[in-house]
Short mmCIF file of C-alpha atoms in Angstrom, two decimals:
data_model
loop_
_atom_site.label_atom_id
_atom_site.label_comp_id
_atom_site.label_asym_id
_atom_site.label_seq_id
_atom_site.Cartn_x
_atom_site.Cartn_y
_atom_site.Cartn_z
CA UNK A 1 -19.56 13.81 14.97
CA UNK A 2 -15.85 14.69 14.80
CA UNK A 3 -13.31 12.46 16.27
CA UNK A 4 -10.94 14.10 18.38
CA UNK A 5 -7.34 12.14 18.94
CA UNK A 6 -5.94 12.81 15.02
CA UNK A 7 -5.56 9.05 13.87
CA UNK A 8 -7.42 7.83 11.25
CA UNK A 9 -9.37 4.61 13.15
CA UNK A 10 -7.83 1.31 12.04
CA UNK A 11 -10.19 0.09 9.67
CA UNK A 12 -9.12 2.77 7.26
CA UNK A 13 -5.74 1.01 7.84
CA UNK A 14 -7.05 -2.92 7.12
CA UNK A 15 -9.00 -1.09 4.12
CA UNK A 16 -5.68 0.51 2.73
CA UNK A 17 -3.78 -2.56 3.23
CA UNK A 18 -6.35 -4.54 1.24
CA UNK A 19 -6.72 -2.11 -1.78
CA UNK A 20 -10.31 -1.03 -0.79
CA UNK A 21 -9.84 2.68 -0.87
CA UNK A 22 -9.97 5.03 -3.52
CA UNK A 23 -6.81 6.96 -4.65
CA UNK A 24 -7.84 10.30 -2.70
CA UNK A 25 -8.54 8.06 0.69
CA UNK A 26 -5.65 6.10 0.25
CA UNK A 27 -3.16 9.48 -0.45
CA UNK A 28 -4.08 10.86 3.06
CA UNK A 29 -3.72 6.93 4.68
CA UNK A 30 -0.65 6.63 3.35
CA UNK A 31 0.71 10.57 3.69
CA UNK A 32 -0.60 10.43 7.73
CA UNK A 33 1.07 6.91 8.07
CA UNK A 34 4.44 8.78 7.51
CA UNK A 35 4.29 11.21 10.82
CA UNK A 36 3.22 7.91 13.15
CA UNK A 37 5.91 4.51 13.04
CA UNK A 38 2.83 2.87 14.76
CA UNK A 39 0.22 3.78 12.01
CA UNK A 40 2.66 2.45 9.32
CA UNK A 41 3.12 -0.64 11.66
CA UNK A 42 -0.12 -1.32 11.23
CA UNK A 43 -0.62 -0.88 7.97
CA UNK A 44 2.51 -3.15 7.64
CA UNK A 45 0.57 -6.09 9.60
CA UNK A 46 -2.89 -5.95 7.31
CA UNK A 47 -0.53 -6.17 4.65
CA UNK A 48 1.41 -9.20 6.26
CA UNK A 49 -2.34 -10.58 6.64
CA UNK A 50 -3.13 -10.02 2.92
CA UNK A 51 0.11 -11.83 1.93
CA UNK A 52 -0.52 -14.88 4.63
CA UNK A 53 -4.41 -14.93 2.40
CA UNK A 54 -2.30 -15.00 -0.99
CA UNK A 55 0.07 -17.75 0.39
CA UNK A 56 -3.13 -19.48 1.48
CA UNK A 57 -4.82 -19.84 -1.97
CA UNK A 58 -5.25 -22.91 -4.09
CA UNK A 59 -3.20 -23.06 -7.19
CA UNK A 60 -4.57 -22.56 -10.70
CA UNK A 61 -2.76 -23.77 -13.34
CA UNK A 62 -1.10 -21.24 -15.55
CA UNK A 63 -0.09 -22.08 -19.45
CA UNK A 64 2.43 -24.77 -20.43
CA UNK A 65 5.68 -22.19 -21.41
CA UNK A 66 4.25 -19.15 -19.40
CA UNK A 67 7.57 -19.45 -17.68
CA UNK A 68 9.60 -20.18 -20.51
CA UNK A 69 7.70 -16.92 -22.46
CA UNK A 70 8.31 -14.71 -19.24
CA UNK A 71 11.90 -15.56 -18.89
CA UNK A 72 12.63 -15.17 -22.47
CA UNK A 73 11.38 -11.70 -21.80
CA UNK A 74 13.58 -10.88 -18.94
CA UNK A 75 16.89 -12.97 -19.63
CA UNK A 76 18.65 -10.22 -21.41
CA UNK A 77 17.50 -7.42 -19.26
CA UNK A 78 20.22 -5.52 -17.55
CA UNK A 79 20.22 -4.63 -14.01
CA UNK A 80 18.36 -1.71 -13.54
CA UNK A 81 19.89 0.72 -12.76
CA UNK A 82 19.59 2.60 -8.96
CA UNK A 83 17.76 6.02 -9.66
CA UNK A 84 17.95 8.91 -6.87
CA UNK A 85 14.54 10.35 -6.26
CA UNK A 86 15.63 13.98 -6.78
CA UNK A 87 13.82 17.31 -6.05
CA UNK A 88 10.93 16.13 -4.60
CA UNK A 89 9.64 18.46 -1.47
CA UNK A 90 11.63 16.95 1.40
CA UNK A 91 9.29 18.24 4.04
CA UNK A 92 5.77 17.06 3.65
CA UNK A 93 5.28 13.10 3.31
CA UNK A 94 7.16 11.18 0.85
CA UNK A 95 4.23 9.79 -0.41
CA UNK A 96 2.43 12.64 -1.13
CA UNK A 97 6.02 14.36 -2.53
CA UNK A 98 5.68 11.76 -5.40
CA UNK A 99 1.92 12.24 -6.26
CA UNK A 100 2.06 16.03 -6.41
CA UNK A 101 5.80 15.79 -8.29
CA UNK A 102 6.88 19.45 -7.04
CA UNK A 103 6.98 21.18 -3.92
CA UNK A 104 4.24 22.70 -2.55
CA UNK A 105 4.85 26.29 -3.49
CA UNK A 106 5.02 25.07 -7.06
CA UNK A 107 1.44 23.72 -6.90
CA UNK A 108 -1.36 26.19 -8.82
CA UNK A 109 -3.11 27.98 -6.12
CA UNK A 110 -6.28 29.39 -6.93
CA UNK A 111 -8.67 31.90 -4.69
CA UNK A 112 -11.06 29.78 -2.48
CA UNK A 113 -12.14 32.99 -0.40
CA UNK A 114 -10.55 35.48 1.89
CA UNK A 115 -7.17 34.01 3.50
CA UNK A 116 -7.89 30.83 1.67
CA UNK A 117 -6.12 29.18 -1.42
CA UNK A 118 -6.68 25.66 -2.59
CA UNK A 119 -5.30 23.43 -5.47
CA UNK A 120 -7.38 20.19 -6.73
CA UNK A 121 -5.45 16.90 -6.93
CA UNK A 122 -7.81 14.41 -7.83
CA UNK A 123 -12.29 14.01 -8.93
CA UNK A 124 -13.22 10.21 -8.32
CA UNK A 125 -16.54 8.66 -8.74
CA UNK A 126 -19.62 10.40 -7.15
CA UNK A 127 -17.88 13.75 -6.80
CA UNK A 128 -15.11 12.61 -4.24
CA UNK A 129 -12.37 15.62 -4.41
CA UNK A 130 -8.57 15.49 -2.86
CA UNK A 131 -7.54 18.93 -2.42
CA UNK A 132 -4.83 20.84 -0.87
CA UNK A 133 -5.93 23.69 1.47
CA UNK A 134 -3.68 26.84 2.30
CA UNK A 135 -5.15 29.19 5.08
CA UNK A 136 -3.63 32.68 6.45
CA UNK A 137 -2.59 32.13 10.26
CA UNK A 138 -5.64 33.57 12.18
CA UNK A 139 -8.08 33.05 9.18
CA UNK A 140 -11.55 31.35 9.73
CA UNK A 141 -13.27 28.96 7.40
CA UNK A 142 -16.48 29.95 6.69
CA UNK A 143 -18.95 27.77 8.91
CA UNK A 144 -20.20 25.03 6.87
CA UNK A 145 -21.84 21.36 7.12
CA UNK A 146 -20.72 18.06 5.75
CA UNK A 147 -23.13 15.92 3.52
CA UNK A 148 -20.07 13.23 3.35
CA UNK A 149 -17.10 12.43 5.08
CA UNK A 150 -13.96 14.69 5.24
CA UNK A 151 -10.83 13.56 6.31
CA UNK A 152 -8.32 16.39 6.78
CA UNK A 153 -4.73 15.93 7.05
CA UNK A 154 -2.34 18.71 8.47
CA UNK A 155 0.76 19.00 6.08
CA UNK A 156 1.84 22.57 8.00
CA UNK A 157 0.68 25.20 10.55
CA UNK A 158 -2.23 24.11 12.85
CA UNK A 159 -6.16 24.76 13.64
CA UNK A 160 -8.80 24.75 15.99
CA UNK A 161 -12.08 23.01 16.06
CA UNK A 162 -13.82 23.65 19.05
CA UNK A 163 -11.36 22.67 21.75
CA UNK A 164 -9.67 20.65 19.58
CA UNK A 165 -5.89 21.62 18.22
CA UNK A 166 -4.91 19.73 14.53
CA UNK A 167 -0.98 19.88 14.22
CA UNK A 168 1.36 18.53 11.32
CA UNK A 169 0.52 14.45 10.91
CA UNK A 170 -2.80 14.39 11.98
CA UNK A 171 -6.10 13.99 11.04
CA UNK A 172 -9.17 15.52 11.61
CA UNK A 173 -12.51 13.11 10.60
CA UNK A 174 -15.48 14.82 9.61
CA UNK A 175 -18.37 12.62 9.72
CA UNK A 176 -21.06 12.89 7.22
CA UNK A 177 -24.08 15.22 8.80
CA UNK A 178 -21.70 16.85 11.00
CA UNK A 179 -22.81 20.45 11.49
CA UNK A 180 -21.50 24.01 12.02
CA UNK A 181 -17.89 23.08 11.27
CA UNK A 182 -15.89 26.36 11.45
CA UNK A 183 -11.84 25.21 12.14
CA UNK A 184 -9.90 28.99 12.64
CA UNK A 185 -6.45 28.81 11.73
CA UNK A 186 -3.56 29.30 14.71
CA UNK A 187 -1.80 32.62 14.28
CA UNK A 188 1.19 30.81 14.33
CA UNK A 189 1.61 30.65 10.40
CA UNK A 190 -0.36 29.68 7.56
CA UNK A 191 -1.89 26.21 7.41
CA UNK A 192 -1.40 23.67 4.57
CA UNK A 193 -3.43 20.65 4.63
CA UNK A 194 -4.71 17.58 2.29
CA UNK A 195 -8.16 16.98 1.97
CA UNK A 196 -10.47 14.73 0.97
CA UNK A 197 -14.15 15.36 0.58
CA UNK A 198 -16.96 12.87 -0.33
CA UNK A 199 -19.71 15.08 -1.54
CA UNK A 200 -19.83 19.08 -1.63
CA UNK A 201 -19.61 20.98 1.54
CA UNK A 202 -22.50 23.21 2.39
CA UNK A 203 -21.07 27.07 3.35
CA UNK A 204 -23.39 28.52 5.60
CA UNK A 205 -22.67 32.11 4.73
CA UNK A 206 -23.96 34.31 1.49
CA UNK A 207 -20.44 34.82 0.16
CA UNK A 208 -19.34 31.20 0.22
CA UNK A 209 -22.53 30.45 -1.45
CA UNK A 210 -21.81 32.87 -4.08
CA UNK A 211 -18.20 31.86 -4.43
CA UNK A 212 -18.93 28.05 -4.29
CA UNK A 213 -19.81 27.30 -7.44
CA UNK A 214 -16.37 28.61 -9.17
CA UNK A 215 -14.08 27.33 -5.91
CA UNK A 216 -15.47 23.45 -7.81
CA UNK A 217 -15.74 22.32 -3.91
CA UNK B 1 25.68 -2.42 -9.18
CA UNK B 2 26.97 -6.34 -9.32
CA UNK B 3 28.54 -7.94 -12.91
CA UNK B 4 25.83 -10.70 -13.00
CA UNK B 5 26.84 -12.43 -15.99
CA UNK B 6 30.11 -13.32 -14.17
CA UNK B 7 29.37 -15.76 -11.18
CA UNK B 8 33.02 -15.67 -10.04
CA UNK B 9 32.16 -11.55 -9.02
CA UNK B 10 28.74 -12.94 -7.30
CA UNK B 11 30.50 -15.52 -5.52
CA UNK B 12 33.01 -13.47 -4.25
CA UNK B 13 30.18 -10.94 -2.72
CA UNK B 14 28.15 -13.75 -1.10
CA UNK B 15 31.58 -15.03 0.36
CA UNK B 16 32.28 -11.24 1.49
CA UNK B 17 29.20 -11.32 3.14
CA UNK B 18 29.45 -14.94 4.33
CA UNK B 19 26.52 -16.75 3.32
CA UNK B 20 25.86 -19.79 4.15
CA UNK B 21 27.85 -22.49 2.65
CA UNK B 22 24.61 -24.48 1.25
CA UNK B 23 23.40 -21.50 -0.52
CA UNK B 24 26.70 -21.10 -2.18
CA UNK B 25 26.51 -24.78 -3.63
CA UNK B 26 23.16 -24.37 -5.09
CA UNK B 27 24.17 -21.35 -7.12
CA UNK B 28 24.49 -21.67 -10.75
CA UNK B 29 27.68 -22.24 -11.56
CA UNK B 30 27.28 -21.88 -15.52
CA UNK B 31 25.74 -20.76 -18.09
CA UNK B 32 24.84 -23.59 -19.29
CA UNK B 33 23.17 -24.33 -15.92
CA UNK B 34 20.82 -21.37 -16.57
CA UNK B 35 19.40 -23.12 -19.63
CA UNK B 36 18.35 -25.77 -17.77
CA UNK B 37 16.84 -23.94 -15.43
CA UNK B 38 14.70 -22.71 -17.59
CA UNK B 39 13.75 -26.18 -18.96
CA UNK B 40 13.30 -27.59 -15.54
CA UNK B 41 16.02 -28.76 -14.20
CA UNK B 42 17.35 -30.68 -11.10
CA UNK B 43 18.91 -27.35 -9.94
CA UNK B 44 15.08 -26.10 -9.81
CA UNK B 45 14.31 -29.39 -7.77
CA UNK B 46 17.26 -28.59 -5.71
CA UNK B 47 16.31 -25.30 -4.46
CA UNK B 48 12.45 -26.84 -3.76
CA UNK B 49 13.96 -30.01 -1.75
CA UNK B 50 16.33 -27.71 -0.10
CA UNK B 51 13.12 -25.63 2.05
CA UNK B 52 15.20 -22.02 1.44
CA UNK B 53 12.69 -19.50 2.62
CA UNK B 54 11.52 -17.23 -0.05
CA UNK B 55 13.24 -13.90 1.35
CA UNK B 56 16.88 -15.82 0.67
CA UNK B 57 15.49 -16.84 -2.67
CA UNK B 58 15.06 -13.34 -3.97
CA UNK B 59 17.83 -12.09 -2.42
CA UNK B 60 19.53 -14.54 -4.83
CA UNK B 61 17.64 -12.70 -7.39
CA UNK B 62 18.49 -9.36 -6.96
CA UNK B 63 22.26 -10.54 -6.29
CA UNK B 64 23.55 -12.84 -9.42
CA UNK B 65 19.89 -12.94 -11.72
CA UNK B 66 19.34 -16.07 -10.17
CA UNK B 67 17.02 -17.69 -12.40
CA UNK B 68 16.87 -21.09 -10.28
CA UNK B 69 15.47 -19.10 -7.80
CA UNK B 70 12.88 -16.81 -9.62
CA UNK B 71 11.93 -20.29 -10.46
CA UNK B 72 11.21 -21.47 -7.33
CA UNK B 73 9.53 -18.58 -6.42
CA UNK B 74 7.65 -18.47 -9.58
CA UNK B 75 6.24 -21.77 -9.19
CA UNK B 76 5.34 -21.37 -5.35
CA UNK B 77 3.49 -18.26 -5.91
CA UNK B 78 2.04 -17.01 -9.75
CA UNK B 79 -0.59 -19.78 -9.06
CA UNK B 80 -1.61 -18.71 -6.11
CA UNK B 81 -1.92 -15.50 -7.41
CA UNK B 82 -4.02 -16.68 -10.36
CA UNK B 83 -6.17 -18.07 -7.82
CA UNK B 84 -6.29 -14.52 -5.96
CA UNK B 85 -7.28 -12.31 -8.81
CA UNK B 86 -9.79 -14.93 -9.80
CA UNK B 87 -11.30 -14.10 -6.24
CA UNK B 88 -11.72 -10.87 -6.95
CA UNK B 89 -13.49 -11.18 -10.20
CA UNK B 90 -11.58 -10.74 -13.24
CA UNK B 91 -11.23 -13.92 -15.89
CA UNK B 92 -8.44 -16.44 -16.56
CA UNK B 93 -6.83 -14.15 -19.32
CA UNK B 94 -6.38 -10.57 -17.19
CA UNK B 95 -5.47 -12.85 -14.40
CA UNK B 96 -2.51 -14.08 -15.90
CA UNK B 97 -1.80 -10.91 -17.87
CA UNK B 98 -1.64 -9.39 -14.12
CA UNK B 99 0.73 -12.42 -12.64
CA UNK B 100 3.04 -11.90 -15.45
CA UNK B 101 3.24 -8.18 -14.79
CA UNK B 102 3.66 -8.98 -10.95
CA UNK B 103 6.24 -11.44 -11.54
CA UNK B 104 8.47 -8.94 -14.25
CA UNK B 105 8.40 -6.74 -10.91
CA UNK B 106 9.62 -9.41 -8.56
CA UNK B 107 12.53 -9.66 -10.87
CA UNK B 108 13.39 -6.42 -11.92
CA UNK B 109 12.73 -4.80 -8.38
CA UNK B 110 14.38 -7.89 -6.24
CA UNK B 111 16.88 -5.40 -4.91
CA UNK B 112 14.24 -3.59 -3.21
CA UNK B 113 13.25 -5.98 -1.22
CA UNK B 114 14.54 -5.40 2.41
CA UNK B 115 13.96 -8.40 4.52
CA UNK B 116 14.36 -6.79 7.78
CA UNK B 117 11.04 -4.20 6.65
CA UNK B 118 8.34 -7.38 5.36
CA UNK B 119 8.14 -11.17 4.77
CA UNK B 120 8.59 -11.47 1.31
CA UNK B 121 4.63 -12.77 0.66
CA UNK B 122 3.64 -9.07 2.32
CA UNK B 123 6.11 -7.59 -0.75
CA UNK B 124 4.61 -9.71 -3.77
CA UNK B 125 1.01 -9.15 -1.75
CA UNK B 126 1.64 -5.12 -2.07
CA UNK B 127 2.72 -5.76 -5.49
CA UNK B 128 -0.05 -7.48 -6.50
CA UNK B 129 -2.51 -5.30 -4.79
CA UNK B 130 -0.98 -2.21 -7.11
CA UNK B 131 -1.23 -3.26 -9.89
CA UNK B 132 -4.54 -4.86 -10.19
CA UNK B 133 -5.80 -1.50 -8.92
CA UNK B 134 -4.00 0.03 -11.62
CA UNK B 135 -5.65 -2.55 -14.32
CA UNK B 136 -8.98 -2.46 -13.08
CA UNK B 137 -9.89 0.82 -11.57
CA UNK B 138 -6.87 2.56 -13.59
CA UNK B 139 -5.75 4.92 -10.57
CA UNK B 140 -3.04 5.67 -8.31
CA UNK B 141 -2.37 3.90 -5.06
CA UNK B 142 -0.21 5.92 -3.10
CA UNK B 143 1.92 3.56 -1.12
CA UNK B 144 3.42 4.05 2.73
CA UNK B 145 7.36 4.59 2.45
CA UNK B 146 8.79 2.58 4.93
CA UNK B 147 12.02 5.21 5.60
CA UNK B 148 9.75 8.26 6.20
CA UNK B 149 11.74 10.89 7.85
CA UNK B 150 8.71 12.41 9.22
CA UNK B 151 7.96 9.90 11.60
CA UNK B 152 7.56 11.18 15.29
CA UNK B 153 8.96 7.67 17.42
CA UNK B 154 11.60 4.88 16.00
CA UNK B 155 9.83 2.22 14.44
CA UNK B 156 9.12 -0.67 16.92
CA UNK B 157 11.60 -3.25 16.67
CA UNK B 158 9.01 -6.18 15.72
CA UNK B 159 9.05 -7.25 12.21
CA UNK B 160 7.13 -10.20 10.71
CA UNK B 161 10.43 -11.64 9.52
CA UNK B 162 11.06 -13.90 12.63
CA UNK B 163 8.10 -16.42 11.77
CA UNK B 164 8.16 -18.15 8.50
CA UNK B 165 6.04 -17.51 5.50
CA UNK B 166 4.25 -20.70 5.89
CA UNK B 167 3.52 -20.10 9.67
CA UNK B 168 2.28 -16.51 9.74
CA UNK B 169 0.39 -18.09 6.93
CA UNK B 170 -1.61 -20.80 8.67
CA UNK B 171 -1.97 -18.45 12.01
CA UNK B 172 -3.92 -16.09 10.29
CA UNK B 173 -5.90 -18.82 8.52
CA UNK B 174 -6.33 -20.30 12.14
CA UNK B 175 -7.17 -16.44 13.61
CA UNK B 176 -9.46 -16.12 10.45
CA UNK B 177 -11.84 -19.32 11.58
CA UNK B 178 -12.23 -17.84 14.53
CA UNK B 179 -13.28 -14.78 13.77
CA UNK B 180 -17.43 -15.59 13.96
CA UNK B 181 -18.91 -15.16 11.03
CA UNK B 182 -19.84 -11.63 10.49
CA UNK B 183 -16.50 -10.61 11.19
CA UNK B 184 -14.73 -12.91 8.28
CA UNK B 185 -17.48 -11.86 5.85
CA UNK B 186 -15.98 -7.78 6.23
CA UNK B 187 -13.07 -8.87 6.18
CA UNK B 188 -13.19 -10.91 2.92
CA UNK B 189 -15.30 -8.63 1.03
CA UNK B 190 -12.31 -5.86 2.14
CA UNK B 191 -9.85 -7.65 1.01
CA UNK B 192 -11.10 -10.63 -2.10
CA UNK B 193 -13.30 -7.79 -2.96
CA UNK B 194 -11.91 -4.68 -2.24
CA UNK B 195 -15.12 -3.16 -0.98
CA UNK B 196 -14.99 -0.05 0.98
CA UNK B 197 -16.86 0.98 4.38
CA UNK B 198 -19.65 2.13 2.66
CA UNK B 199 -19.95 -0.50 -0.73
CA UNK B 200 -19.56 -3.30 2.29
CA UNK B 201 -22.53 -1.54 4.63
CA UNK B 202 -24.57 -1.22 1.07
CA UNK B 203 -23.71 -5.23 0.42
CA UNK B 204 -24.65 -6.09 3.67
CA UNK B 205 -27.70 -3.85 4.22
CA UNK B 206 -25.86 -2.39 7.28
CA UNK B 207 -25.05 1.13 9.43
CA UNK B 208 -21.84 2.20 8.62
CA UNK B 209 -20.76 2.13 11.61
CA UNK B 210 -21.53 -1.49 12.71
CA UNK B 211 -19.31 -2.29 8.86
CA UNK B 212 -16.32 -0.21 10.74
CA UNK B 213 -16.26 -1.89 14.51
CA UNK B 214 -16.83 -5.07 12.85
CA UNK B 215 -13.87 -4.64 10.42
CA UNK B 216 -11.82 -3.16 13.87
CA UNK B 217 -12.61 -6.14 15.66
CA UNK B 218 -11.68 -8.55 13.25
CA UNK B 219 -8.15 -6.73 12.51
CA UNK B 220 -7.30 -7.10 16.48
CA UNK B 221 -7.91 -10.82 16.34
CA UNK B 222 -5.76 -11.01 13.24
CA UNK B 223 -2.82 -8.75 14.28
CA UNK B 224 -2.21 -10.99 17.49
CA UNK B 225 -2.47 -13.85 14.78
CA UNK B 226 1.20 -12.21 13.06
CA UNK B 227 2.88 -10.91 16.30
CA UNK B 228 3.28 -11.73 19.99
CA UNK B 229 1.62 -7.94 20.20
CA UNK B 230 -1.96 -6.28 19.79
#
């Protein structure tokens, strides 16, 4: 099943907001929460809701001088100084800008398949990937199945799924066991988009079988 | 930025941007002062008797290195926080190892803090949440920049500054028992446990998606309980 209106649902949100994701889930949460004031609203009230559960704990004692010891540690700091955040890629989220540390046509590409380039960020446990995509306007991703979930963010250019059209800020969700997904690319321009993938994806055809196995997806 | 080691300069900025007289009074006025802040002092006492919400407090901080009021912050929250990370597992020693690391941020980030963006218990909350995922699962947590330029509407006007700390605090408490009891259990092991959709439907010996409409529900309950909005 693939949901169709582009947000991620909101108990990705609560599950950001309490530290329950892993780093790829929470770089598209946070990346997609940048194109929507509402999503990052959200996000804004779980955290308000984890810091009403902090205020709302018990005490514990801590060590006679831990106070003393951390001050003595900090009392001669200076201020720090203000730093600008310089050359970081002003046109894709800001938090994604500051995970990859250099615009996107700086990023290694590497061949994926015809029209298609894509750049691994990030392996977590049980074979979890964040990648980047990039597409050819008009290309077609070979027709494949998902055996986890995918969520994919669009960073530039759009797609199709069905009748569905994926612009800049959203986010498609790819449930595990969905079948026969084939997005084709707008001819627009070319398409950049995150990804995150929870176990391999199964290409249908012969050559993305063959190629597979070197692509690392 | 500001000369904090002379209180005459941070004087003259709070008057500049008229603070309230009572603030002004409870600011150190010497060095000497600061030492006994550090040894407990009745400044410290001061600034607890005196009820100043926390966001003022660190603003304090991040203005003149306000040690009276790190203090008072200090003592409200690192054992609360103790009591938090104990929650979610780890022992007395990483615990505080992680409180002293949150509370060097408080400090040296205080300017950072923008009180019209978060109550300040969201902040230390976000800080908190960081940096025991850094300790404990040693990765990244990208976080959600509040001035985005990407973002397609204005933000919505509401804040959670308008209600107190201690208020939002006992609303969500008060939304949280009555939530019935499946939906506090998702919602705890989200957030004392940091489980995800799937570890909680594992936990709980549940479909997936009964874990997610359970966790949806819950978050609608609790989002009226911090604004006059769903």
């Amino acid at each position: 099943m693939t949901q169709n209106n582009g947000y991620i649902p909101d108990e990705w949100l609560l599950s950001y907001a309490a530290g329950a994701l892993s780093e790829g889930h929470a770089m598209i949460v946070s990346a997609h929460a940048a194109y929507h004031a509402e999503v990052g609203q959200k996000i804004a009230d779980a955290e308000a809701i984890g810091g009403a559960l902090l205020e709302d704990q018990d005490t514990s004692a801590l060590p006679d001088g831990f106070f003393d010891d951390l001050m003595a540690k900090l009392e001669d700091e200076e201020m720090p100084e203000v730093t600008e955040t310089t050359a970081l890629d002003k046109s894709i989220p800001a938090s994604l800008a500051a995970y990859l540390g250099k615009p996107l046509d700086d990023m290694k590409w590497r061949f994926m398949g015809p029209g298609l380039k894509q750049c691994q960020l990030w392996t977590g446990e049980g074979g979890e990937k964040l990648w980047l995509l990039k597409a050819k306007a008009g290309a077609s991703i070979p027709m494949h199945d998902h055996s986890g979930l995918e969520l994919t963010l669009i960073l530039k250019g759009s797609y199709h799924v069905g009748g569905t059209h994926y612009t800049p800020g959203l986010v498609e969700v790819a449930e595990a066991g969905s079948k026969d997904h084939q997005p084709v690319i707008d001819d627009a321009e070319d398409c950049i988009c995150l990804v995150v993938t929870e176990a391999p994806i199964k290409i249908h055809n012969w050559i993305g079988r063959m190629v597979q196995p070197f692509i690392g997806l | 930025m500001f000369d904090t080691n002379h209180m005459s300069v941070a004087l003259k900025d709070a008057q500049q941007t008229s603070y309230p007289a009572a603030l002004l009074t409870l600011n150190e006025p010497t060095r000497k002062s600061k030492q006994q802040c550090l040894t407990g002092s009745r400044s410290v006492s001061n600034i607890e008797n005196a009820n100043i919400g926390h966001e003022q407090l660190i603003a304090r901080v991040a203005k003149s290195r306000d040690k009276a009021a790190f203090k008072a912050i200090f003592t409200h929250f690192a054992p609360r926080l103790k009591s938090y990370l104990l929650k979610y597992g780890l022992d007395g020693q990483k615990s505080e190892d992680i409180v002293q690391e949150v509370m060097v941020i408080v400090w040296r980030k205080a300017h950072m803090f923008d009180p019209t963006k978060a109550k300040f218990s969201t902040w230390i909350f976000r800080i908190a949440r960081n940096k025991f995922i850094d300790h404990t699962r040693r990765h990244k947590y990208p976080e959600v920049s509040a001035d985005d330029h990407l973002a397609d509407m204005a933000a919505t006007d509401r804040t959670d500054k308008q209600t107190e700390t201690r208020q939002t605090s006992e609303r969500v408490r008060e939304a949280l028992s009555s939530l019935d009891s499946k939906q506090s259990e998702v919602i705890e092991l989200s957030f004392f446990k940091e489980m995800s959709h799937s570890e909680i439907a594992k936990q709980l010996d549940l479909p997936l998606g009964t874990v997610k409409s359970r966790i949806r529900k819950a978050f609608i309950v609790l989002r009226a309980a911090i604004g006059d909005q769903i």
